[in-house]
Amino acid sequence: MSATVELVQRTHAANSDLIVASLEAVNKNYGSVRALRAVEFRVRAGEIVALLGPNGAGKTTAVKLLLGLMQPNSGRVRVFGGDPTNPENRMRTGAMLQVGRVPETLRVREHIDLFSAYYEKPMASAEIMAAAGLEKLRDRKFGDLSGGQKQRVLFALAICGDPDLLFLDEPTVGLDVEARRMLWDEIRRMVARGKTVLLTTHYLQEADALADRVAVIHQGEIIAQGTPSQIKAKTAGKRIRCITSLSVNSLRQIPGVTEAREDREAVELHAVEAEPIVRELLARDAHLSGLEVTSAGLEEAFLALTHDTAPDEDHSH
C-alpha cells in the first residue's frame, strides 16, 4: 500500500464524523420554479464528494448556496458549522465556478498574486503554478490562453488560499486527457493533506475515478447517495453485448433485462445479473456470437436513475 493511500485512509478515519458542509431540508425557488426540494446533503471532512445530475437538476444552485452566494427559501445551509457568509469560513473555502469573468489583460502570475493577497496564509506562487501546470504560462495574458489553459488558471485561483474546503464546478471542461489526469492527481494530493472537495462534473468517469461518495440530484431532489460502487450495484449491474438475430423488442421482454439497444452490428443489454440472461440468449439463438459481459459503469447507473422523467427547464444556473 502506498504512503499516499495510507495517509488518505487515516485522514478519512479521523474525520469520518466531522461534517464540513451541509444542506438541511433546503428548498430553493426561482419564482414559481422549485430548483431544490427538501434537499438533505452532507460533506464530511477529508472526502471527495461528486454531485451529479443533468443540466438544470440543481447542482450549481446547491454549490452557490454552500458558498453563500444565495440564500435558501427554507432550510439551513452550514459550512464548518456556521453561516457560509461568515468571513472566517470564506477564508477556508476555495471555488472554481463556471460563472464569473476574469480580466483578460492580466497575466497569469498577476492573477495568482492578486487572488493570493485575499488570504492570510496563501500557498507559495511557485507551488500554485506547479499544481495547476502553469509554469510555462506565467507571463501569458489570460485573454491569450486556450479554453483548457484558462480552466487551469481558474483551478489555480481556487486553490491559492490553500482552502480546507474546495468547490469544483465542472473543473475539467475543455482539458485534454493529460491535463485532466494531472488535475485528478492534484485533487488527490490535496485530500491526502486533509482537504475536502465537492465536485460537480458531467464526466461520469471522473466521478468514478475520484469520488469517495456520489450524490445524484434530479429535478431538484437527491435521488441516490453512496459510494460509486454502491450506486453502480444498486442500478447498473452488468452489460451484455452480442450479435444476435433476435429483435430488440423481444430482447426487452426477457425477464431481468432493464435496457436493450442496437450498437452497430450488435445489441447491448443491461441487467442486474448476467448469467440467466446469457442462458436465455443461447437457448433462443443457436447462432449467437461475439458475446461480451462486463460490469456496467457509473454512466449506466446515472442514466438508469435519471431517465424516468425528463429534466425541468434549466433554471438552476
Coordinates of C-alpha atoms in Angstrom, one line a residue:
M1 CA 0.0 0.0 0.0
S2 CA 1.4 3.4 -0.9
A3 CA 2.1 6.1 1.7
T4 CA -0.4 8.4 0.0
V5 CA -3.2 5.8 0.2
E6 CA -2.4 5.1 3.9
L7 CA -2.5 8.8 4.6
V8 CA -5.8 9.2 2.9
Q9 CA -7.3 6.3 4.8
R10 CA -6.0 7.6 8.2
T11 CA -7.5 11.1 7.3
H12 CA -10.8 9.5 6.4
A13 CA -10.9 7.5 9.6
A14 CA -10.1 10.6 11.8
N15 CA -12.6 12.8 10.1
S16 CA -15.4 10.4 9.2
D17 CA -17.9 12.0 11.6
L18 CA -16.9 15.7 11.0
I19 CA -19.4 17.4 8.7
V20 CA -17.8 20.4 7.0
A21 CA -20.7 21.4 4.7
S22 CA -24.4 20.6 4.7
L23 CA -27.8 21.4 3.2
E24 CA -30.6 20.6 5.7
A25 CA -34.1 20.3 4.4
V26 CA -33.2 23.1 1.9
N27 CA -35.8 24.4 -0.6
K28 CA -34.8 27.0 -3.2
N29 CA -37.2 28.6 -5.7
Y30 CA -36.7 30.8 -8.7
G31 CA -40.1 32.4 -9.0
S32 CA -42.6 29.5 -9.5
V33 CA -39.8 27.0 -10.3
R34 CA -38.5 24.8 -7.5
A35 CA -34.8 24.4 -8.1
L36 CA -34.2 22.4 -4.9
R37 CA -36.8 20.4 -3.0
A38 CA -36.2 19.4 0.7
V39 CA -32.5 18.6 -0.1
E40 CA -30.5 16.7 2.6
F41 CA -26.8 16.7 1.7
R42 CA -23.7 16.4 3.8
V43 CA -20.0 16.5 3.0
R44 CA -17.6 15.0 5.6
A45 CA -14.0 16.2 6.2
G46 CA -11.3 14.6 4.1
E47 CA -13.5 13.2 1.4
I48 CA -14.2 13.9 -2.3
V49 CA -18.0 14.0 -3.0
A50 CA -19.3 14.2 -6.5
L51 CA -22.6 15.9 -7.1
L52 CA -24.1 14.5 -10.4
G53 CA -27.2 15.5 -12.3
P54 CA -28.5 16.5 -15.7
N55 CA -28.4 20.1 -16.8
G56 CA -30.9 22.1 -14.7
A57 CA -31.0 19.4 -11.9
G58 CA -29.9 21.9 -9.2
K59 CA -26.1 21.2 -8.9
T60 CA -25.0 24.8 -9.4
T61 CA -27.7 26.1 -7.1
A62 CA -26.6 23.7 -4.3
V63 CA -23.0 24.9 -4.7
K64 CA -24.0 28.6 -4.7
L65 CA -25.9 28.1 -1.5
L66 CA -22.9 26.4 0.2
L67 CA -20.7 29.3 -1.0
G68 CA -23.2 31.8 0.5
L69 CA -23.8 33.4 -2.9
M70 CA -27.6 33.0 -2.5
Q71 CA -29.9 32.1 0.4
P72 CA -32.4 29.2 0.6
N73 CA -36.2 29.9 0.7
S74 CA -36.3 27.5 3.7
G75 CA -34.0 25.0 5.4
R76 CA -30.5 25.5 6.7
V77 CA -27.1 25.8 5.0
R78 CA -23.9 25.2 7.1
V79 CA -20.2 25.3 6.3
F80 CA -17.7 24.5 9.1
G81 CA -20.7 24.5 11.5
G82 CA -21.7 28.1 10.7
D83 CA -23.0 30.5 8.1
P84 CA -21.3 30.2 4.7
T85 CA -21.1 34.0 4.5
N86 CA -19.0 34.2 7.7
P87 CA -15.7 35.8 6.8
E88 CA -13.7 33.2 8.7
N89 CA -15.5 30.4 6.8
R90 CA -14.9 32.1 3.5
M91 CA -11.2 32.2 4.2
R92 CA -11.2 28.5 4.5
T93 CA -13.0 27.8 1.2
G94 CA -12.0 27.9 -2.4
A95 CA -14.2 27.7 -5.5
M96 CA -13.8 27.1 -9.2
L97 CA -17.1 28.1 -10.8
Q98 CA -18.4 28.2 -14.4
V99 CA -19.7 31.7 -14.0
G100 CA -18.0 35.0 -13.5
R101 CA -15.5 36.9 -15.5
V102 CA -11.7 37.1 -15.2
P103 CA -9.9 40.2 -16.5
E104 CA -8.4 39.2 -19.9
T105 CA -5.5 41.6 -19.8
L106 CA -3.8 40.5 -16.6
R107 CA -1.0 37.9 -16.9
V108 CA -1.3 34.5 -15.2
R109 CA 1.1 35.4 -12.4
E110 CA -0.7 38.7 -11.8
H111 CA -4.0 36.9 -11.3
I112 CA -2.4 34.4 -8.9
D113 CA -0.7 37.2 -6.9
L114 CA -3.9 39.2 -6.8
F115 CA -6.0 36.3 -5.5
S116 CA -3.4 35.1 -3.1
A117 CA -3.4 38.6 -1.5
Y118 CA -7.0 37.9 -0.3
Y119 CA -5.8 35.1 2.0
E120 CA -3.9 35.2 5.3
K121 CA -1.8 32.1 4.5
P122 CA -1.8 31.5 0.8
M123 CA 0.2 28.8 -1.0
A124 CA 3.5 29.9 -2.5
S125 CA 3.2 31.2 -6.0
A126 CA 5.6 28.5 -7.4
E127 CA 3.6 25.8 -5.7
I128 CA 0.3 27.1 -7.2
M129 CA 1.9 27.2 -10.6
A130 CA 3.2 23.7 -10.4
A131 CA -0.1 22.3 -9.1
A132 CA -2.0 23.8 -12.0
G133 CA 0.7 23.1 -14.6
L134 CA 1.1 26.8 -15.4
E135 CA 4.9 27.3 -15.1
K136 CA 5.3 27.9 -18.8
L137 CA 2.3 30.2 -19.0
R138 CA 3.1 32.5 -16.0
D139 CA 3.7 35.6 -18.2
R140 CA 0.9 35.0 -20.7
K141 CA -2.2 37.2 -20.6
F142 CA -5.4 35.4 -19.6
G143 CA -7.1 36.5 -22.8
D144 CA -4.4 34.8 -25.0
L145 CA -4.9 31.4 -23.4
S146 CA -6.8 28.5 -24.8
G147 CA -10.0 27.3 -23.1
G148 CA -8.2 24.4 -21.4
Q149 CA -5.4 26.7 -20.2
K150 CA -8.0 29.2 -18.8
Q151 CA -9.5 26.3 -16.8
R152 CA -6.1 25.6 -15.3
V153 CA -5.8 29.2 -14.2
L154 CA -9.3 29.1 -12.6
F155 CA -8.2 26.0 -10.8
A156 CA -5.1 27.8 -9.6
L157 CA -7.2 30.7 -8.3
A158 CA -9.4 28.2 -6.4
I159 CA -6.5 26.6 -4.6
C160 CA -4.3 29.6 -4.0
G161 CA -5.6 30.2 -0.5
D162 CA -4.8 26.6 0.5
P163 CA -8.5 26.1 1.3
D164 CA -9.8 23.4 3.7
L165 CA -12.9 23.0 1.5
L166 CA -12.7 23.2 -2.2
F167 CA -15.7 23.6 -4.6
L168 CA -15.0 22.5 -8.2
D169 CA -17.8 23.1 -10.6
E170 CA -17.1 21.2 -13.9
P171 CA -13.3 21.6 -13.4
T172 CA -12.0 19.7 -16.4
V173 CA -14.2 21.1 -19.1
G174 CA -12.0 21.8 -22.1
L175 CA -9.0 19.9 -20.8
D176 CA -7.2 17.3 -22.8
V177 CA -6.6 13.8 -21.3
E178 CA -3.2 14.6 -19.9
A179 CA -4.3 17.8 -18.2
R180 CA -7.3 16.1 -16.8
R181 CA -5.3 13.4 -15.3
M182 CA -2.8 15.9 -13.8
L183 CA -5.7 17.8 -12.2
W184 CA -7.1 14.5 -10.8
D185 CA -3.7 13.8 -9.2
E186 CA -3.5 17.2 -7.7
I187 CA -7.0 16.8 -6.2
R188 CA -6.0 13.5 -4.7
R189 CA -2.8 15.2 -3.2
M190 CA -5.0 17.9 -1.6
V191 CA -7.3 15.3 0.0
A192 CA -4.2 13.4 1.2
R193 CA -3.3 16.6 3.1
G194 CA -6.7 16.6 4.8
K195 CA -8.6 18.8 2.5
T196 CA -12.2 18.3 1.4
V197 CA -13.6 18.5 -2.1
L198 CA -17.1 18.9 -3.5
L199 CA -17.0 18.2 -7.3
T200 CA -19.7 18.6 -9.9
T201 CA -19.0 17.1 -13.2
H202 CA -20.6 15.8 -16.4
Y203 CA -17.8 13.3 -16.8
L204 CA -19.0 10.2 -15.1
Q205 CA -15.6 8.6 -15.5
E206 CA -14.2 11.5 -13.4
A207 CA -16.7 10.9 -10.6
D208 CA -16.0 7.2 -10.7
A209 CA -12.2 7.7 -10.6
L210 CA -12.1 10.5 -7.9
A211 CA -15.1 10.4 -5.6
D212 CA -15.4 8.6 -2.2
R213 CA -19.1 9.3 -2.4
V214 CA -21.6 10.2 -5.1
A215 CA -24.9 12.1 -4.8
V216 CA -27.3 12.1 -7.8
I217 CA -29.6 15.1 -8.0
H218 CA -32.5 15.2 -10.4
Q219 CA -35.3 17.8 -10.7
G220 CA -34.1 19.4 -7.5
E221 CA -34.1 16.3 -5.4
I222 CA -31.3 14.0 -4.2
I223 CA -32.4 10.6 -5.6
A224 CA -29.4 8.5 -4.7
Q225 CA -26.3 8.7 -2.4
G226 CA -23.5 6.3 -1.8
T227 CA -20.0 5.2 -2.9
P228 CA -19.6 4.8 -6.7
S229 CA -19.7 1.0 -6.1
Q230 CA -23.0 1.3 -4.2
I231 CA -24.6 3.5 -6.8
K232 CA -23.5 1.1 -9.6
A233 CA -24.6 -2.0 -7.7
K234 CA -28.0 -0.6 -7.0
T235 CA -28.9 0.3 -10.6
A236 CA -26.5 -0.8 -13.2
G237 CA -25.4 -4.4 -12.8
K238 CA -24.0 -6.0 -15.9
R239 CA -23.7 -5.0 -19.6
I240 CA -24.1 -7.8 -22.2
R241 CA -23.1 -7.3 -25.8
C242 CA -23.6 -9.8 -28.5
I243 CA -24.5 -10.4 -32.2
T244 CA -27.9 -12.0 -32.5
S245 CA -30.8 -12.4 -34.9
L246 CA -33.3 -11.7 -32.1
S247 CA -35.1 -8.3 -32.3
V248 CA -34.5 -5.6 -29.7
N249 CA -38.2 -5.7 -28.7
S250 CA -38.0 -9.4 -28.0
L251 CA -34.8 -8.9 -26.0
R252 CA -36.5 -6.3 -23.8
Q253 CA -39.1 -8.9 -22.9
I254 CA -36.5 -11.3 -21.4
P255 CA -37.0 -11.2 -17.6
G256 CA -34.2 -9.3 -15.9
V257 CA -33.3 -7.1 -18.9
T258 CA -33.5 -3.5 -17.9
E259 CA -32.5 -2.0 -21.2
A260 CA -31.8 -3.2 -24.7
R261 CA -30.5 -1.2 -27.7
E262 CA -28.7 -1.7 -31.0
D263 CA -25.0 -1.0 -31.1
R264 CA -23.7 -1.1 -34.6
E265 CA -23.8 -4.7 -35.8
A266 CA -24.5 -5.9 -32.2
V267 CA -27.0 -5.3 -29.4
E268 CA -26.3 -4.2 -25.9
L269 CA -28.3 -5.3 -22.9
H270 CA -28.3 -4.1 -19.3
A271 CA -29.2 -6.4 -16.5
V272 CA -28.7 -6.8 -12.7
E273 CA -27.4 -10.4 -13.2
A274 CA -25.9 -11.6 -16.4
E275 CA -25.9 -15.4 -16.1
P276 CA -29.7 -16.1 -16.5
I277 CA -29.8 -13.6 -19.4
V278 CA -26.9 -15.3 -21.2
R279 CA -28.5 -18.7 -20.8
E280 CA -31.8 -17.4 -22.2
L281 CA -30.0 -15.8 -25.2
L282 CA -28.1 -19.0 -26.0
A283 CA -31.4 -21.0 -25.7
R284 CA -33.2 -18.7 -28.1
D285 CA -30.4 -18.1 -30.7
A286 CA -28.1 -21.0 -31.5
H287 CA -26.1 -18.8 -33.8
L288 CA -25.4 -16.1 -31.2
S289 CA -21.8 -14.7 -31.4
G290 CA -19.5 -12.0 -30.1
L291 CA -20.7 -12.4 -26.6
E292 CA -19.1 -10.0 -24.1
V293 CA -20.1 -9.5 -20.4
T294 CA -18.8 -6.5 -18.5
S295 CA -19.7 -4.6 -15.3
A296 CA -21.8 -1.6 -16.2
G297 CA -20.2 1.7 -15.2
L298 CA -21.4 4.8 -13.3
E299 CA -22.7 6.3 -16.6
E300 CA -25.3 3.5 -17.0
A301 CA -26.3 3.8 -13.3
F302 CA -26.7 7.6 -13.7
L303 CA -28.9 7.1 -16.8
A304 CA -30.9 4.5 -15.1
L305 CA -31.6 6.8 -12.1
T306 CA -32.5 9.8 -14.2
H307 CA -34.1 8.6 -17.3
D308 CA -37.7 8.1 -16.0
T309 CA -38.6 11.7 -16.2
A310 CA -37.3 14.5 -18.4
P311 CA -35.5 17.3 -16.6
D312 CA -37.2 20.5 -15.9
E313 CA -36.3 23.6 -18.0
D314 CA -32.9 24.8 -16.8
H315 CA -33.4 27.4 -14.2
S316 CA -30.7 26.3 -11.7
H317 CA -27.8 28.1 -13.3

